[in-house]
C-alpha positions as protocol buffer text, in pm:
chain_id: "A"
residue {
  index: 1
  type: MET
  ca { x: 34125 y: 1762 z: 27442 }
}
residue {
  index: 2
  type: LYS
  ca { x: 33860 y: 2035 z: 27210 }
}
residue {
  index: 3
  type: ILE
  ca { x: 33826 y: 1885 z: 26943 }
}
residue {
  index: 4
  type: CYS
  ca { x: 33624 y: 1981 z: 26588 }
}
residue {
  index: 5
  type: ILE
  ca { x: 33403 y: 1748 z: 26378 }
}
residue {
  index: 6
  type: VAL
  ca { x: 33314 y: 1958 z: 26086 }
}
residue {
  index: 7
  type: ARG
  ca { x: 33010 y: 1772 z: 25919 }
}
residue {
  index: 8
  type: HIS
  ca { x: 32677 y: 1809 z: 25966 }
}
residue {
  index: 9
  type: PRO
  ca { x: 32523 y: 1563 z: 26229 }
}
residue {
  index: 10
  type: LYS
  ca { x: 32282 y: 1388 z: 26036 }
}
residue {
  index: 11
  type: SER
  ca { x: 32562 y: 1171 z: 25903 }
}
residue {
  index: 12
  type: ILE
  ca { x: 32584 y: 794 z: 26097 }
}
residue {
  index: 13
  type: HIS
  ca { x: 32959 y: 852 z: 26139 }
}
residue {
  index: 14
  type: ALA
  ca { x: 32960 y: 1146 z: 26216 }
}
residue {
  index: 15
  type: ARG
  ca { x: 32772 y: 1095 z: 26510 }
}
residue {
  index: 16
  type: ARG
  ca { x: 32955 y: 817 z: 26601 }
}
residue {
  index: 17
  type: TRP
  ca { x: 33278 y: 1001 z: 26641 }
}
residue {
  index: 18
  type: ILE
  ca { x: 33079 y: 1214 z: 26802 }
}
residue {
  index: 19
  type: GLU
  ca { x: 32957 y: 999 z: 27052 }
}
residue {
  index: 20
  type: TYR
  ca { x: 33255 y: 802 z: 27075 }
}
residue {
  index: 21
  type: PHE
  ca { x: 33574 y: 1091 z: 27139 }
}
residue {
  index: 22
  type: ALA
  ca { x: 33205 y: 1280 z: 27400 }
}
residue {
  index: 23
  type: LYS
  ca { x: 33213 y: 932 z: 27661 }
}
residue {
  index: 24
  type: ARG
  ca { x: 33563 y: 970 z: 27658 }
}
residue {
  index: 25
  type: GLY
  ca { x: 33610 y: 1351 z: 27810 }
}
residue {
  index: 26
  type: HIS
  ca { x: 33723 y: 1521 z: 27493 }
}
residue {
  index: 27
  type: GLU
  ca { x: 33534 y: 1825 z: 27419 }
}
residue {
  index: 28
  type: ILE
  ca { x: 33361 y: 1795 z: 27064 }
}
residue {
  index: 29
  type: HIS
  ca { x: 33257 y: 2146 z: 26836 }
}
residue {
  index: 30
  type: VAL
  ca { x: 33022 y: 2034 z: 26579 }
}
residue {
  index: 31
  type: LEU
  ca { x: 32976 y: 2293 z: 26262 }
}
residue {
  index: 32
  type: TYR
  ca { x: 32786 y: 2194 z: 26003 }
}
residue {
  index: 33
  type: PHE
  ca { x: 32659 y: 2459 z: 25731 }
}
residue {
  index: 34
  type: GLU
  ca { x: 32288 y: 2594 z: 25745 }
}
residue {
  index: 35
  type: GLY
  ca { x: 32052 y: 2415 z: 25493 }
}
residue {
  index: 36
  type: ASP
  ca { x: 32200 y: 2086 z: 25417 }
}
residue {
  index: 37
  type: GLY
  ca { x: 31997 y: 1985 z: 25549 }
}
residue {
  index: 38
  type: SER
  ca { x: 31671 y: 1997 z: 25654 }
}
residue {
  index: 39
  type: ASP
  ca { x: 31623 y: 2003 z: 26015 }
}
residue {
  index: 40
  type: GLY
  ca { x: 31711 y: 2337 z: 26051 }
}
residue {
  index: 41
  type: PRO
  ca { x: 31960 y: 2456 z: 26284 }
}
residue {
  index: 42
  type: GLU
  ca { x: 31748 y: 2360 z: 26608 }
}
residue {
  index: 43
  type: VAL
  ca { x: 31971 y: 1970 z: 26551 }
}
residue {
  index: 44
  type: ASP
  ca { x: 31943 y: 1926 z: 26905 }
}
residue {
  index: 45
  type: LYS
  ca { x: 31549 y: 1864 z: 26833 }
}
residue {
  index: 46
  type: TYR
  ca { x: 31619 y: 1608 z: 26578 }
}
residue {
  index: 47
  type: TYR
  ca { x: 31921 y: 1455 z: 26749 }
}
residue {
  index: 48
  type: PRO
  ca { x: 31858 y: 1387 z: 27119 }
}
residue {
  index: 49
  type: ASP
  ca { x: 32139 y: 1151 z: 27157 }
}
residue {
  index: 50
  type: ILE
  ca { x: 32379 y: 1429 z: 27057 }
}
residue {
  index: 51
  type: ALA
  ca { x: 32231 y: 1679 z: 27275 }
}
residue {
  index: 52
  type: ARG
  ca { x: 32185 y: 1480 z: 27544 }
}
residue {
  index: 53
  type: LEU
  ca { x: 32581 y: 1449 z: 27587 }
}
residue {
  index: 54
  type: GLU
  ca { x: 32823 y: 1667 z: 27790 }
}
residue {
  index: 55
  type: ASN
  ca { x: 33043 y: 1871 z: 27667 }
}
residue {
  index: 56
  type: VAL
  ca { x: 32915 y: 1860 z: 27326 }
}
residue {
  index: 57
  type: TYR
  ca { x: 32841 y: 2154 z: 27090 }
}
residue {
  index: 58
  type: ILE
  ca { x: 32702 y: 2172 z: 26791 }
}
residue {
  index: 59
  type: HIS
  ca { x: 32703 y: 2533 z: 26565 }
}
residue {
  index: 60
  type: CYS
  ca { x: 32522 y: 2586 z: 26266 }
}
residue {
  index: 61
  type: ILE
  ca { x: 32670 y: 2773 z: 25997 }
}
residue {
  index: 62
  type: LYS
  ca { x: 32556 y: 3069 z: 25810 }
}
residue {
  index: 63
  type: ASP
  ca { x: 32611 y: 3196 z: 25466 }
}
residue {
  index: 64
  type: ASN
  ca { x: 32498 y: 3518 z: 25404 }
}
residue {
  index: 65
  type: PHE
  ca { x: 32470 y: 3416 z: 25106 }
}
residue {
  index: 66
  type: SER
  ca { x: 32147 y: 3643 z: 24973 }
}
residue {
  index: 67
  type: GLU
  ca { x: 32185 y: 3952 z: 25126 }
}
residue {
  index: 68
  type: LEU
  ca { x: 32541 y: 4036 z: 24959 }
}
residue {
  index: 69
  type: LYS
  ca { x: 32452 y: 4336 z: 24785 }
}
residue {
  index: 70
  type: ILE
  ca { x: 32644 y: 4208 z: 24471 }
}
residue {
  index: 71
  type: ILE
  ca { x: 32382 y: 3925 z: 24435 }
}
residue {
  index: 72
  type: LYS
  ca { x: 32109 y: 4095 z: 24472 }
}
residue {
  index: 73
  type: LEU
  ca { x: 32183 y: 4372 z: 24181 }
}
residue {
  index: 74
  type: VAL
  ca { x: 32275 y: 4028 z: 24003 }
}
residue {
  index: 75
  type: ARG
  ca { x: 31882 y: 3907 z: 24025 }
}
residue {
  index: 76
  type: ASN
  ca { x: 31780 y: 4239 z: 23923 }
}
residue {
  index: 77
  type: MET
  ca { x: 31939 y: 4264 z: 23599 }
}
residue {
  index: 78
  type: PRO
  ca { x: 31689 y: 4263 z: 23352 }
}
residue {
  index: 79
  type: ILE
  ca { x: 31841 y: 3984 z: 23138 }
}
residue {
  index: 80
  type: VAL
  ca { x: 31837 y: 3707 z: 23487 }
}
residue {
  index: 81
  type: LYS
  ca { x: 31450 y: 3845 z: 23516 }
}
residue {
  index: 82
  type: THR
  ca { x: 31366 y: 3788 z: 23162 }
}
residue {
  index: 83
  type: ILE
  ca { x: 31512 y: 3426 z: 23117 }
}
residue {
  index: 84
  type: LYS
  ca { x: 31183 y: 3172 z: 23144 }
}
residue {
  index: 85
  type: GLN
  ca { x: 31300 y: 2850 z: 23299 }
}
residue {
  index: 86
  type: SER
  ca { x: 30973 y: 2673 z: 23074 }
}
residue {
  index: 87
  type: ASP
  ca { x: 31214 y: 2697 z: 22784 }
}
residue {
  index: 88
  type: THR
  ca { x: 31237 y: 2353 z: 22600 }
}
residue {
  index: 89
  type: PRO
  ca { x: 31572 y: 2262 z: 22390 }
}
residue {
  index: 90
  type: THR
  ca { x: 31362 y: 2308 z: 22073 }
}
residue {
  index: 91
  type: GLN
  ca { x: 31190 y: 2600 z: 22170 }
}
residue {
  index: 92
  type: THR
  ca { x: 31598 y: 2716 z: 22269 }
}
residue {
  index: 93
  type: ARG
  ca { x: 31713 y: 2647 z: 21915 }
}
residue {
  index: 94
  type: LYS
  ca { x: 31443 y: 2844 z: 21730 }
}
residue {
  index: 95
  type: LYS
  ca { x: 31517 y: 3154 z: 21931 }
}
residue {
  index: 96
  type: SER
  ca { x: 31846 y: 3256 z: 21946 }
}
residue {
  index: 97
  type: GLY
  ca { x: 31889 y: 3507 z: 22139 }
}
residue {
  index: 98
  type: ASN
  ca { x: 31856 y: 3238 z: 22428 }
}
residue {
  index: 99
  type: TYR
  ca { x: 32173 y: 3104 z: 22365 }
}
residue {
  index: 100
  type: ILE
  ca { x: 32339 y: 3431 z: 22508 }
}
residue {
  index: 101
  type: LYS
  ca { x: 32093 y: 3511 z: 22741 }
}
residue {
  index: 102
  type: LYS
  ca { x: 32170 y: 3109 z: 22918 }
}
residue {
  index: 103
  type: LEU
  ca { x: 32501 y: 3186 z: 22865 }
}
residue {
  index: 104
  type: ILE
  ca { x: 32512 y: 3466 z: 23067 }
}
residue {
  index: 105
  type: ARG
  ca { x: 32272 y: 3292 z: 23308 }
}
residue {
  index: 106
  type: TYR
  ca { x: 32519 y: 2977 z: 23332 }
}
residue {
  index: 107
  type: SER
  ca { x: 32795 y: 3243 z: 23378 }
}
residue {
  index: 108
  type: LEU
  ca { x: 32636 y: 3451 z: 23666 }
}
residue {
  index: 109
  type: ALA
  ca { x: 32543 y: 3123 z: 23839 }
}
residue {
  index: 110
  type: GLY
  ca { x: 32935 y: 2991 z: 23844 }
}
residue {
  index: 111
  type: VAL
  ca { x: 32991 y: 3352 z: 24003 }
}
residue {
  index: 112
  type: ALA
  ca { x: 32768 y: 3342 z: 24230 }
}
residue {
  index: 113
  type: GLY
  ca { x: 32818 y: 2924 z: 24343 }
}
residue {
  index: 114
  type: LEU
  ca { x: 33201 y: 3077 z: 24346 }
}
residue {
  index: 115
  type: ILE
  ca { x: 33139 y: 3379 z: 24601 }
}
residue {
  index: 116
  type: SER
  ca { x: 32851 y: 3162 z: 24800 }
}
residue {
  index: 117
  type: THR
  ca { x: 33217 y: 2909 z: 24853 }
}
residue {
  index: 118
  type: PHE
  ca { x: 33414 y: 3194 z: 24925 }
}
residue {
  index: 119
  type: ILE
  ca { x: 33192 y: 3312 z: 25191 }
}
residue {
  index: 120
  type: LYS
  ca { x: 33074 y: 2916 z: 25340 }
}
residue {
  index: 121
  type: ALA
  ca { x: 33520 y: 2891 z: 25411 }
}
residue {
  index: 122
  type: ARG
  ca { x: 33496 y: 3255 z: 25575 }
}
residue {
  index: 123
  type: ASN
  ca { x: 33218 y: 3203 z: 25810 }
}
residue {
  index: 124
  type: LEU
  ca { x: 33429 y: 2823 z: 25868 }
}
residue {
  index: 125
  type: ARG
  ca { x: 33709 y: 3024 z: 25939 }
}
residue {
  index: 126
  type: LYS
  ca { x: 33579 y: 3238 z: 26161 }
}
residue {
  index: 127
  type: MET
  ca { x: 33382 y: 3029 z: 26383 }
}
residue {
  index: 128
  type: VAL
  ca { x: 33750 y: 2730 z: 26407 }
}
residue {
  index: 129
  type: LYS
  ca { x: 33914 y: 3068 z: 26527 }
}
residue {
  index: 130
  type: LYS
  ca { x: 33637 y: 3130 z: 26782 }
}
residue {
  index: 131
  type: ILE
  ca { x: 33638 y: 2784 z: 26863 }
}
residue {
  index: 132
  type: ASN
  ca { x: 34000 y: 2784 z: 26909 }
}
residue {
  index: 133
  type: PRO
  ca { x: 34045 y: 2365 z: 26903 }
}
residue {
  index: 134
  type: ASP
  ca { x: 34342 y: 2128 z: 26906 }
}
residue {
  index: 135
  type: ILE
  ca { x: 34236 y: 1934 z: 26634 }
}
residue {
  index: 136
  type: MET
  ca { x: 34007 y: 1970 z: 26306 }
}
residue {
  index: 137
  type: HIS
  ca { x: 33848 y: 1665 z: 26136 }
}
residue {
  index: 138
  type: ALA
  ca { x: 33651 y: 1671 z: 25844 }
}
residue {
  index: 139
  type: LEU
  ca { x: 33527 y: 1294 z: 25863 }
}
residue {
  index: 140
  type: SER
  ca { x: 33499 y: 1340 z: 25456 }
}
residue {
  index: 141
  type: VAL
  ca { x: 33738 y: 1472 z: 25170 }
}
residue {
  index: 142
  type: ASN
  ca { x: 33414 y: 1566 z: 24957 }
}
residue {
  index: 143
  type: TYR
  ca { x: 33266 y: 1920 z: 25055 }
}
residue {
  index: 144
  type: TYR
  ca { x: 33333 y: 1943 z: 25413 }
}
residue {
  index: 145
  type: GLY
  ca { x: 33711 y: 1846 z: 25404 }
}
residue {
  index: 146
  type: CYS
  ca { x: 33728 y: 2081 z: 25092 }
}
residue {
  index: 147
  type: PHE
  ca { x: 33580 y: 2350 z: 25317 }
}
residue {
  index: 148
  type: ALA
  ca { x: 33742 y: 2260 z: 25652 }
}
residue {
  index: 149
  type: ALA
  ca { x: 34041 y: 2302 z: 25408 }
}
residue {
  index: 150
  type: LEU
  ca { x: 34017 y: 2616 z: 25287 }
}
residue {
  index: 151
  type: SER
  ca { x: 33972 y: 2714 z: 25639 }
}
residue {
  index: 152
  type: GLY
  ca { x: 34302 y: 2698 z: 25723 }
}
residue {
  index: 153
  type: PHE
  ca { x: 34360 y: 2585 z: 26034 }
}
residue {
  index: 154
  type: HIS
  ca { x: 34629 y: 2251 z: 26137 }
}
residue {
  index: 155
  type: PRO
  ca { x: 34621 y: 1989 z: 26278 }
}
residue {
  index: 156
  type: PHE
  ca { x: 34413 y: 1897 z: 26072 }
}
residue {
  index: 157
  type: VAL
  ca { x: 34202 y: 1539 z: 25973 }
}
């Protein structure tokens, strides 16, 4: 059986599931997002216990978020560049114009986060379609579970 596990391999629970199914002869594909761990995409260097198992394939999903034209446009907007990170709350109260700048900044950050979520879900969906597993297991409800659900693949655990 071909099983797709959506979780970062730094999790001990993920490693135990991977080892359990791999030792029983199943083909395991581990999917995780780049930047979620400090290890980078070369997981086999950091987790040799997973890399030595037969039928285990580890895939790092990149989001290419910073390469989008709209994100470059937002980052280069004059209003985003003028916002200073060093403003304290009391200094902000004195400068009434900063409220509007901060509101715009946080609104743009929310939009950027939403765009990033859709990009990650799309890239996960593409990778799952390429792998074509028999079943997908997310191992947790938060974060990876949400992205796995957004991928639209079934059967999904």
